[in-house]
Tab-separated table of N, CA and C in Angstrom:
chain	number	residue	atom	x	y	z
A	115	PRO	N	41.272	20.030	4.314
A	115	PRO	CA	41.341	19.048	5.391
A	115	PRO	C	39.966	18.674	5.935
A	116	LEU	N	39.070	19.652	6.024
A	116	LEU	CA	37.691	19.392	6.420
A	116	LEU	C	36.855	19.377	5.150
A	117	PRO	N	35.932	18.468	5.043
A	117	PRO	CA	35.155	18.386	3.796
A	117	PRO	C	34.173	19.553	3.673
A	118	ARG	N	34.699	20.741	3.373
A	118	ARG	CA	33.878	21.939	3.276
A	118	ARG	C	34.298	22.759	2.075
A	119	VAL	N	33.488	23.724	1.755
A	119	VAL	CA	33.810	24.661	0.691
A	119	VAL	C	34.252	25.963	1.333
A	120	PRO	N	35.000	26.810	0.684
A	120	PRO	CA	35.426	26.668	-0.701
A	120	PRO	C	36.666	25.812	-0.846
A	121	THR	N	36.801	25.272	-2.023
A	121	THR	CA	37.985	24.502	-2.413
A	121	THR	C	38.384	24.976	-3.803
A	122	LEU	N	39.655	25.206	-3.985
A	122	LEU	CA	40.181	25.631	-5.274
A	122	LEU	C	41.212	24.601	-5.712
A	123	VAL	N	41.038	24.065	-6.920
A	123	VAL	CA	42.014	23.136	-7.474
A	123	VAL	C	42.894	23.935	-8.426
A	124	LEU	N	44.187	23.990	-8.120
A	124	LEU	CA	45.125	24.768	-8.916
A	124	LEU	C	45.498	24.029	-10.200
A	125	ASP	N	46.100	24.738	-11.127
A	125	ASP	CA	46.471	24.153	-12.421
A	125	ASP	C	47.338	22.908	-12.280
A	126	ASP	N	48.171	22.865	-11.237
A	126	ASP	CA	49.057	21.707	-11.049
A	126	ASP	C	48.388	20.566	-10.288
A	127	GLY	N	47.086	20.706	-9.979
A	127	GLY	CA	46.340	19.674	-9.278
A	127	GLY	C	46.303	19.831	-7.776
A	128	MET	N	47.092	20.752	-7.229
A	128	MET	CA	47.078	20.975	-5.784
A	128	MET	C	45.704	21.492	-5.364
A	129	VAL	N	45.213	20.969	-4.253
A	129	VAL	CA	43.931	21.395	-3.716
A	129	VAL	C	44.188	22.432	-2.629
A	130	MET	N	43.583	23.591	-2.797
A	130	MET	CA	43.733	24.667	-1.823
A	130	MET	C	42.393	24.888	-1.144
A	131	THR	N	42.424	24.975	0.184
A	131	THR	CA	41.220	25.256	0.962
A	131	THR	C	41.486	26.470	1.847
A	132	GLU	N	40.511	26.854	2.606
A	132	GLU	CA	40.539	27.990	3.531
A	132	GLU	C	40.374	29.290	2.751
A	133	SER	N	39.210	29.889	2.918
A	133	SER	CA	38.835	31.034	2.095
A	133	SER	C	39.822	32.193	2.174
A	134	ALA	N	40.325	32.519	3.354
A	134	ALA	CA	41.275	33.630	3.465
A	134	ALA	C	42.557	33.323	2.707
A	135	ALA	N	43.024	32.093	2.773
A	135	ALA	CA	44.228	31.701	2.048
A	135	ALA	C	43.986	31.756	0.540
A	136	ILE	N	42.824	31.326	0.098
A	136	ILE	CA	42.496	31.372	-1.330
A	136	ILE	C	42.490	32.814	-1.814
A	137	LEU	N	41.866	33.712	-1.055
A	137	LEU	CA	41.835	35.121	-1.447
A	137	LEU	C	43.239	35.713	-1.516
A	138	ALA	N	44.069	35.418	-0.517
A	138	ALA	CA	45.439	35.938	-0.517
A	138	ALA	C	46.224	35.392	-1.709
A	139	TRP	N	46.057	34.109	-2.021
A	139	TRP	CA	46.762	33.519	-3.156
A	139	TRP	C	46.298	34.143	-4.474
A	140	LEU	N	44.971	34.309	-4.617
A	140	LEU	CA	44.454	34.929	-5.835
A	140	LEU	C	44.987	36.349	-5.998
A	141	ALA	N	45.047	37.075	-4.900
A	141	ALA	CA	45.577	38.443	-4.960
A	141	ALA	C	47.045	38.439	-5.352
A	142	GLN	N	47.791	37.523	-4.802
A	142	GLN	CA	49.216	37.423	-5.129
A	142	GLN	C	49.402	37.061	-6.608
A	143	ARG	N	48.591	36.165	-7.077
A	143	ARG	CA	48.744	35.673	-8.451
A	143	ARG	C	48.182	36.629	-9.491
A	144	HIS	N	47.029	37.236	-9.177
A	144	HIS	CA	46.329	38.033	-10.181
A	144	HIS	C	46.317	39.527	-9.887
A	145	GLY	N	46.666	39.908	-8.685
A	145	GLY	CA	46.813	41.303	-8.295
A	145	GLY	C	45.809	42.259	-8.903
A	146	ALA	N	46.286	43.164	-9.728
A	146	ALA	CA	45.486	44.266	-10.244
A	146	ALA	C	44.248	43.804	-11.004
A	147	ARG	N	44.340	42.718	-11.723
A	147	ARG	CA	43.180	42.281	-12.505
A	147	ARG	C	42.025	41.845	-11.625
A	148	ALA	N	42.312	41.306	-10.460
A	148	ALA	CA	41.250	40.753	-9.623
A	148	ALA	C	40.897	41.613	-8.418
A	149	PHE	N	41.806	42.428	-7.943
A	149	PHE	CA	41.601	43.092	-6.665
A	149	PHE	C	41.861	44.584	-6.701
A	150	GLY	N	41.535	45.248	-7.774
A	150	GLY	CA	41.768	46.676	-7.832
A	150	GLY	C	43.127	46.962	-8.433
A	151	ASP	N	43.786	47.958	-7.907
A	151	ASP	CA	45.053	48.398	-8.490
A	151	ASP	C	46.248	47.573	-8.063
A	152	ASP	N	46.118	46.796	-7.008
A	152	ASP	CA	47.268	46.050	-6.513
A	152	ASP	C	46.801	44.861	-5.688
A	153	ALA	N	47.738	44.183	-5.092
A	153	ALA	CA	47.414	43.012	-4.277
A	153	ALA	C	46.728	43.444	-2.984
A	154	VAL	N	46.327	42.480	-2.200
A	154	VAL	CA	45.662	42.743	-0.931
A	154	VAL	C	46.556	43.616	-0.049
A	155	GLN	N	45.978	44.666	0.464
A	155	GLN	CA	46.684	45.587	1.352
A	155	GLN	C	46.672	45.043	2.781
A	156	PRO	N	47.609	45.481	3.637
A	156	PRO	CA	47.671	44.948	5.003
A	156	PRO	C	46.356	45.052	5.774
A	157	GLN	N	45.704	46.212	5.717
A	157	GLN	CA	44.440	46.358	6.455
A	157	GLN	C	43.374	45.431	5.904
A	158	GLU	N	43.341	45.280	4.590
A	158	GLU	CA	42.369	44.389	3.967
A	158	GLU	C	42.639	42.938	4.372
A	159	LEU	N	43.889	42.522	4.338
A	159	LEU	CA	44.242	41.160	4.734
A	159	LEU	C	43.890	40.916	6.201
A	160	ARG	N	44.154	41.904	7.028
A	160	ARG	CA	43.803	41.784	8.450
A	160	ARG	C	42.325	41.457	8.617
A	161	TRP	N	41.456	42.198	7.926
A	161	TRP	CA	40.020	41.991	8.111
A	161	TRP	C	39.516	40.740	7.413
A	162	ILE	N	40.146	40.330	6.331
A	162	ILE	CA	39.779	39.053	5.706
A	162	ILE	C	40.054	37.911	6.674
A	163	VAL	N	41.230	37.915	7.285
A	163	VAL	CA	41.570	36.857	8.246
A	163	VAL	C	40.680	36.967	9.481
A	164	PHE	N	40.398	38.169	9.934
A	164	PHE	CA	39.499	38.362	11.079
A	164	PHE	C	38.133	37.748	10.784
A	165	LEU	N	37.588	38.031	9.615
A	165	LEU	CA	36.286	37.467	9.254
A	165	LEU	C	36.338	35.949	9.191
A	166	ALA	N	37.396	35.417	8.591
A	166	ALA	CA	37.518	33.957	8.480
A	166	ALA	C	37.605	33.306	9.850
A	167	CYS	N	38.368	33.884	10.741
A	167	CYS	CA	38.588	33.277	12.060
A	167	CYS	C	37.433	33.500	13.030
A	168	ASN	N	36.784	34.622	12.942
A	168	ASN	CA	35.768	34.969	13.936
A	168	ASN	C	34.348	34.834	13.423
A	169	VAL	N	34.050	35.448	12.304
A	169	VAL	CA	32.688	35.399	11.778
A	169	VAL	C	32.386	34.039	11.168
A	170	TYR	N	33.223	33.608	10.244
A	170	TYR	CA	32.998	32.323	9.571
A	170	TYR	C	32.951	31.187	10.593
A	171	ASN	N	33.859	31.218	11.551
A	171	ASN	CA	33.904	30.179	12.569
A	171	ASN	C	32.621	30.157	13.400
A	172	ALA	N	32.162	31.314	13.847
A	172	ALA	CA	30.924	31.367	14.646
A	172	ALA	C	29.730	30.876	13.838
A	173	ILE	N	29.684	31.235	12.560
A	173	ILE	CA	28.591	30.780	11.697
A	173	ILE	C	28.630	29.263	11.559
A	174	SER	N	29.809	28.722	11.324
A	174	SER	CA	29.952	27.281	11.143
A	174	SER	C	29.508	26.508	12.384
A	175	ILE	N	29.899	26.969	13.538
A	175	ILE	CA	29.493	26.298	14.780
A	175	ILE	C	27.998	26.478	15.005
A	176	ARG	N	27.494	27.674	14.762
A	176	ARG	CA	26.064	27.940	14.977
A	176	ARG	C	25.195	27.107	14.047
A	177	ASP	N	25.626	26.937	12.822
A	177	ASP	CA	24.831	26.180	11.861
A	177	ASP	C	24.851	24.674	12.106
A	178	PHE	N	25.908	24.184	12.763
A	178	PHE	CA	26.045	22.741	12.986
A	178	PHE	C	26.443	22.442	14.435
A	179	PRO	N	25.624	22.829	15.407
A	179	PRO	CA	25.990	22.626	16.815
A	179	PRO	C	26.125	21.152	17.198
A	180	GLU	N	25.478	20.280	16.446
A	180	GLU	CA	25.572	18.846	16.742
A	180	GLU	C	26.983	18.310	16.551
A	181	ARG	N	27.806	19.039	15.832
A	181	ARG	CA	29.220	18.647	15.701
A	181	ARG	C	29.990	18.905	16.995
A	182	TRP	N	29.427	19.723	17.877
A	182	TRP	CA	30.152	20.170	19.066
A	182	TRP	C	29.562	19.660	20.369
A	183	VAL	N	28.233	19.594	20.441
A	183	VAL	CA	27.593	19.152	21.684
A	183	VAL	C	26.404	18.259	21.368
A	184	ASP	N	26.055	17.423	22.338
A	184	ASP	CA	24.900	16.538	22.208
A	184	ASP	C	23.714	17.146	22.938
A	185	GLY	N	22.523	16.837	22.470
A	185	GLY	CA	21.306	17.241	23.145
A	185	GLY	C	20.763	18.564	22.635
A	186	ALA	N	19.441	18.597	22.519
A	186	ALA	CA	18.766	19.770	21.956
A	186	ALA	C	19.009	21.032	22.779
A	187	ASP	N	18.967	20.916	24.100
A	187	ASP	CA	19.155	22.103	24.941
A	187	ASP	C	20.574	22.658	24.809
A	188	ALA	N	21.552	21.778	24.835
A	188	ALA	CA	22.943	22.217	24.704
A	188	ALA	C	23.188	22.812	23.323
A	189	GLN	N	22.581	22.233	22.303
A	189	GLN	CA	22.758	22.754	20.951
A	189	GLN	C	22.122	24.133	20.803
A	190	GLN	N	20.956	24.319	21.407
A	190	GLN	CA	20.315	25.636	21.350
A	190	GLN	C	21.130	26.667	22.117
A	191	ALA	N	21.655	26.298	23.259
A	191	ALA	CA	22.505	27.220	24.026
A	191	ALA	C	23.756	27.589	23.229
A	192	LEU	N	24.350	26.612	22.558
A	192	LEU	CA	25.528	26.885	21.745
A	192	LEU	C	25.184	27.826	20.589
A	193	ARG	N	24.035	27.612	19.953
A	193	ARG	CA	23.601	28.518	18.878
A	193	ARG	C	23.505	29.956	19.388
A	194	GLU	N	22.921	30.117	20.570
A	194	GLU	CA	22.757	31.460	21.137
A	194	GLU	C	24.100	32.098	21.473
A	195	HIS	N	25.012	31.324	22.021
A	195	HIS	CA	26.349	31.852	22.324
A	195	HIS	C	27.096	32.229	21.035
A	196	CYS	N	26.944	31.403	20.030
A	196	CYS	CA	27.607	31.699	18.755
A	196	CYS	C	27.026	32.963	18.115
A	197	LEU	N	25.728	33.147	18.227
A	197	LEU	CA	25.123	34.359	17.688
A	197	LEU	C	25.687	35.591	18.404
A	198	ALA	N	25.851	35.497	19.707
A	198	ALA	CA	26.436	36.616	20.463
A	198	ALA	C	27.875	36.879	20.003
A	199	ARG	N	28.657	35.824	19.815
A	199	ARG	CA	30.046	35.986	19.338
A	199	ARG	C	30.080	36.551	17.924
A	200	LEU	N	29.171	36.076	17.082
A	200	LEU	CA	29.075	36.558	15.713
A	200	LEU	C	28.806	38.059	15.703
A	201	ARG	N	27.847	38.482	16.483
A	201	ARG	CA	27.514	39.914	16.546
A	201	ARG	C	28.652	40.719	17.157
A	202	GLU	N	29.324	40.153	18.137
A	202	GLU	CA	30.477	40.835	18.731
A	202	GLU	C	31.576	41.040	17.680
A	203	ALA	N	31.842	40.028	16.879
A	203	ALA	CA	32.873	40.142	15.845
A	203	ALA	C	32.498	41.204	14.814
A	204	TRP	N	31.246	41.208	14.368
A	204	TRP	CA	30.818	42.235	13.422
A	204	TRP	C	30.933	43.626	14.044
A	205	SER	N	30.650	43.734	15.333
A	205	SER	CA	30.765	45.032	16.003
A	205	SER	C	32.214	45.503	16.065
A	206	VAL	N	33.141	44.582	16.283
A	206	VAL	CA	34.568	44.944	16.287
A	206	VAL	C	34.939	45.513	14.921
A	207	LEU	N	34.527	44.843	13.857
A	207	LEU	CA	34.810	45.334	12.511
A	207	LEU	C	34.145	46.693	12.301
A	208	ALA	N	32.885	46.802	12.669
A	208	ALA	CA	32.137	48.046	12.456
A	208	ALA	C	32.721	49.211	13.251
A	209	ASP	N	33.196	48.941	14.441
A	209	ASP	CA	33.781	50.005	15.266
A	209	ASP	C	35.163	50.411	14.781
A	210	SER	N	35.786	49.576	13.964
A	210	SER	CA	37.149	49.830	13.500
A	210	SER	C	37.221	50.461	12.122
A	211	LEU	N	36.188	50.280	11.316
A	211	LEU	CA	36.226	50.755	9.935
A	211	LEU	C	35.233	51.889	9.714
A	212	ARG	N	35.628	52.825	8.894
A	212	ARG	CA	34.762	53.911	8.460
A	212	ARG	C	34.735	53.873	6.935
A	213	PRO	N	33.771	53.144	6.373
A	213	PRO	CA	33.731	52.995	4.917
A	213	PRO	C	33.717	54.338	4.194
A	214	SER	N	34.403	54.344	3.037
A	214	SER	CA	34.467	55.584	2.268
A	214	SER	C	34.564	55.340	0.767
A	215	PRO	N	33.603	54.842	0.088
A	215	PRO	CA	32.363	54.246	0.557
A	215	PRO	C	32.477	52.744	0.837
A	216	TYR	N	33.558	52.099	0.307
A	216	TYR	CA	33.757	50.676	0.580
A	216	TYR	C	34.456	50.518	1.921
A	217	LEU	N	34.563	49.307	2.408
A	217	LEU	CA	35.051	49.076	3.765
A	217	LEU	C	36.408	49.697	4.050
A	218	THR	N	37.336	49.637	3.079
A	218	THR	CA	38.672	50.179	3.332
A	218	THR	C	39.079	51.265	2.336
A	219	GLY	N	38.127	51.837	1.641
A	219	GLY	CA	38.508	52.909	0.737
A	219	GLY	C	37.512	53.179	-0.364
A	220	GLU	N	38.025	53.743	-1.435
A	220	GLU	CA	37.180	54.215	-2.527
A	220	GLU	C	36.859	53.160	-3.581
A	221	ARG	N	37.585	52.040	-3.574
A	221	ARG	CA	37.384	51.010	-4.596
A	221	ARG	C	36.901	49.700	-3.982
A	222	LEU	N	36.101	48.997	-4.757
A	222	LEU	CA	35.662	47.655	-4.394
A	222	LEU	C	36.874	46.738	-4.342
A	223	ARG	N	36.988	45.982	-3.251
A	223	ARG	CA	38.137	45.084	-3.081
A	223	ARG	C	37.629	43.721	-2.601
A	224	ALA	N	38.526	42.778	-2.503
A	224	ALA	CA	38.160	41.423	-2.085
A	224	ALA	C	37.467	41.425	-0.719
A	225	LEU	N	37.939	42.230	0.209
A	225	LEU	CA	37.324	42.293	1.530
A	225	LEU	C	35.847	42.630	1.449
A	226	ASP	N	35.493	43.562	0.585
A	226	ASP	CA	34.095	43.975	0.465
A	226	ASP	C	33.207	42.812	0.040
A	227	VAL	N	33.664	42.063	-0.950
A	227	VAL	CA	32.880	40.933	-1.445
A	227	VAL	C	32.808	39.836	-0.383
A	228	TYR	N	33.919	39.577	0.270
A	228	TYR	CA	33.986	38.547	1.309
A	228	TYR	C	33.053	38.896	2.470
A	229	ALA	N	33.096	40.130	2.923
A	229	ALA	CA	32.236	40.558	4.024
A	229	ALA	C	30.770	40.536	3.616
A	230	ALA	N	30.473	41.003	2.408
A	230	ALA	CA	29.084	40.990	1.949
A	230	ALA	C	28.536	39.572	1.892
A	231	MET	N	29.361	38.638	1.424
A	231	MET	CA	28.937	37.237	1.366
A	231	MET	C	28.624	36.726	2.777
A	232	MET	N	29.560	36.937	3.707
A	232	MET	CA	29.343	36.432	5.066
A	232	MET	C	28.160	37.097	5.754
A	233	SER	N	27.883	38.331	5.397
A	233	SER	CA	26.764	39.034	6.030
A	233	SER	C	25.425	38.440	5.629
A	234	ARG	N	25.396	37.642	4.579
A	234	ARG	CA	24.169	36.990	4.131
A	234	ARG	C	23.854	35.719	4.923
A	235	TRP	N	24.787	35.284	5.745
A	235	TRP	CA	24.594	34.056	6.511
A	235	TRP	C	24.151	34.368	7.933
A	236	SER	N	23.404	33.461	8.522
A	236	SER	CA	22.967	33.539	9.924
A	236	SER	C	22.209	34.817	10.244
A	237	ASP	N	21.422	35.303	9.302
A	237	ASP	CA	20.564	36.478	9.527
A	237	ASP	C	21.328	37.695	10.032
A	238	THR	N	22.524	37.874	9.559
A	238	THR	CA	23.360	38.973	10.017
A	238	THR	C	22.913	40.321	9.461
A	239	ARG	N	22.489	40.377	8.204
A	239	ARG	CA	22.216	41.671	7.578
A	239	ARG	C	21.142	42.491	8.277
A	240	PRO	N	20.011	41.920	8.658
A	240	PRO	CA	19.032	42.768	9.364
A	240	PRO	C	19.619	43.369	10.652
A	241	TRP	N	20.423	42.588	11.346
A	241	TRP	CA	21.052	43.083	12.572
A	241	TRP	C	22.062	44.187	12.253
A	242	LEU	N	22.881	43.986	11.212
A	242	LEU	CA	23.833	45.026	10.805
A	242	LEU	C	23.101	46.305	10.387
A	243	ARG	N	22.025	46.165	9.659
A	243	ARG	CA	21.249	47.321	9.209
A	243	ARG	C	20.803	48.154	10.397
A	244	GLU	N	20.389	47.462	11.456
A	244	GLU	CA	19.899	48.151	12.656
A	244	GLU	C	21.035	48.710	13.505
A	245	ARG	N	22.077	47.925	13.741
A	245	ARG	CA	23.136	48.297	14.681
A	245	ARG	C	24.310	49.037	14.064
A	246	HIS	N	24.629	48.722	12.821
A	246	HIS	CA	25.809	49.302	12.163
A	246	HIS	C	25.451	49.700	10.734
A	247	PRO	N	24.595	50.718	10.583
A	247	PRO	CA	24.128	51.075	9.240
A	247	PRO	C	25.234	51.494	8.282
A	248	HIS	N	26.350	52.018	8.796
A	248	HIS	CA	27.447	52.403	7.898
A	248	HIS	C	28.085	51.182	7.238
A	249	ILE	N	28.135	50.072	7.959
A	249	ILE	CA	28.662	48.826	7.378
A	249	ILE	C	27.638	48.239	6.418
A	250	ASP	N	26.386	48.237	6.816
A	250	ASP	CA	25.328	47.728	5.948
A	250	ASP	C	25.280	48.501	4.632
A	251	ALA	N	25.432	49.829	4.689
A	251	ALA	CA	25.410	50.643	3.468
A	251	ALA	C	26.581	50.292	2.558
A	252	SER	N	27.750	50.087	3.131
A	252	SER	CA	28.919	49.718	2.338
A	252	SER	C	28.722	48.351	1.690
A	253	LEU	N	28.192	47.402	2.450
A	253	LEU	CA	27.950	46.069	1.899
A	253	LEU	C	26.889	46.118	0.805
A	254	GLY	N	25.880	46.967	0.990
A	254	GLY	CA	24.857	47.143	-0.036
A	254	GLY	C	25.440	47.689	-1.327
A	255	LEU	N	26.363	48.644	-1.211
A	255	LEU	CA	27.045	49.183	-2.384
A	255	LEU	C	27.815	48.078	-3.102
A	256	THR	N	28.495	47.247	-2.343
A	256	THR	CA	29.218	46.112	-2.929
A	256	THR	C	28.268	45.216	-3.699
A	257	GLU	N	27.124	44.939	-3.127
A	257	GLU	CA	26.168	44.028	-3.767
A	257	GLU	C	25.538	44.613	-5.025
A	258	ARG	N	25.593	45.924	-5.176
A	258	ARG	CA	25.061	46.552	-6.392
A	258	ARG	C	26.085	46.605	-7.531
A	259	ASP	N	27.321	46.253	-7.260
A	259	ASP	CA	28.315	46.167	-8.324
A	259	ASP	C	27.806	45.148	-9.347
A	260	PRO	N	27.878	45.448	-10.643
A	260	PRO	CA	27.299	44.542	-11.650
A	260	PRO	C	27.814	43.104	-11.591
A	261	VAL	N	29.097	42.911	-11.377
A	261	VAL	CA	29.634	41.549	-11.324
A	261	VAL	C	29.157	40.845	-10.059
A	262	VAL	N	29.224	41.535	-8.938
A	262	VAL	CA	28.770	40.947	-7.677
A	262	VAL	C	27.275	40.643	-7.760
A	263	ALA	N	26.497	41.567	-8.286
A	263	ALA	CA	25.048	41.368	-8.392
A	263	ALA	C	24.709	40.140	-9.221
A	264	ARG	N	25.480	39.919	-10.279
A	264	ARG	CA	25.230	38.741	-11.128
A	264	ARG	C	25.465	37.445	-10.342
A	265	VAL	N	26.528	37.398	-9.559
A	265	VAL	CA	26.807	36.212	-8.741
A	265	VAL	C	25.747	36.073	-7.651
A	266	TRP	N	25.415	37.181	-6.998
A	266	TRP	CA	24.423	37.145	-5.924
A	266	TRP	C	23.089	36.625	-6.429
A	267	SER	N	22.691	37.010	-7.635
A	267	SER	CA	21.412	36.550	-8.158
A	267	SER	C	21.368	35.037	-8.308
A	268	ARG	N	22.527	34.450	-8.500
A	268	ARG	CA	22.613	32.996	-8.627
A	268	ARG	C	22.532	32.301	-7.272
A	269	TYR	N	23.070	32.915	-6.235
A	269	TYR	CA	23.221	32.227	-4.943
A	269	TYR	C	22.358	32.763	-3.807
A	270	PHE	N	21.944	34.016	-3.862
A	270	PHE	CA	21.242	34.579	-2.711
A	270	PHE	C	19.820	35.020	-2.998
A	271	ASP	N	19.465	35.260	-4.232
A	271	ASP	CA	18.110	35.747	-4.512
A	271	ASP	C	17.146	34.602	-4.747
């Protein structure tokens, strides 16, 4: 509905948007092959939707404040408020999860990749490293996975 990414075009031509919905659909369709031993688990789905609604949203507003308010001062104030909300959302996640070693368990899952991707936006990682090192360590482990590392080298390095 909004001209943004990600967008997935299904085999039947249907256009699917919204990253959390795409992840849930992929898990439903491909289950074990794409997301570990089974489909997205309730706790994993909870945090995927949390990230989409809170982190992704704050990043989107912070990156494009002119979509929301006019004037340089108002836009800068909005950026600062969004950064505070962004950090608050990451803190909620960090205070709720105890990685072992991945965010929700022993295996790499969709949530880990999704969170690691979002942590690369809006200068979040240095802040996470300082404030929530257990989350930063888990995300770092995700990024060292050979498949993830190959994608990251294309988009983040």
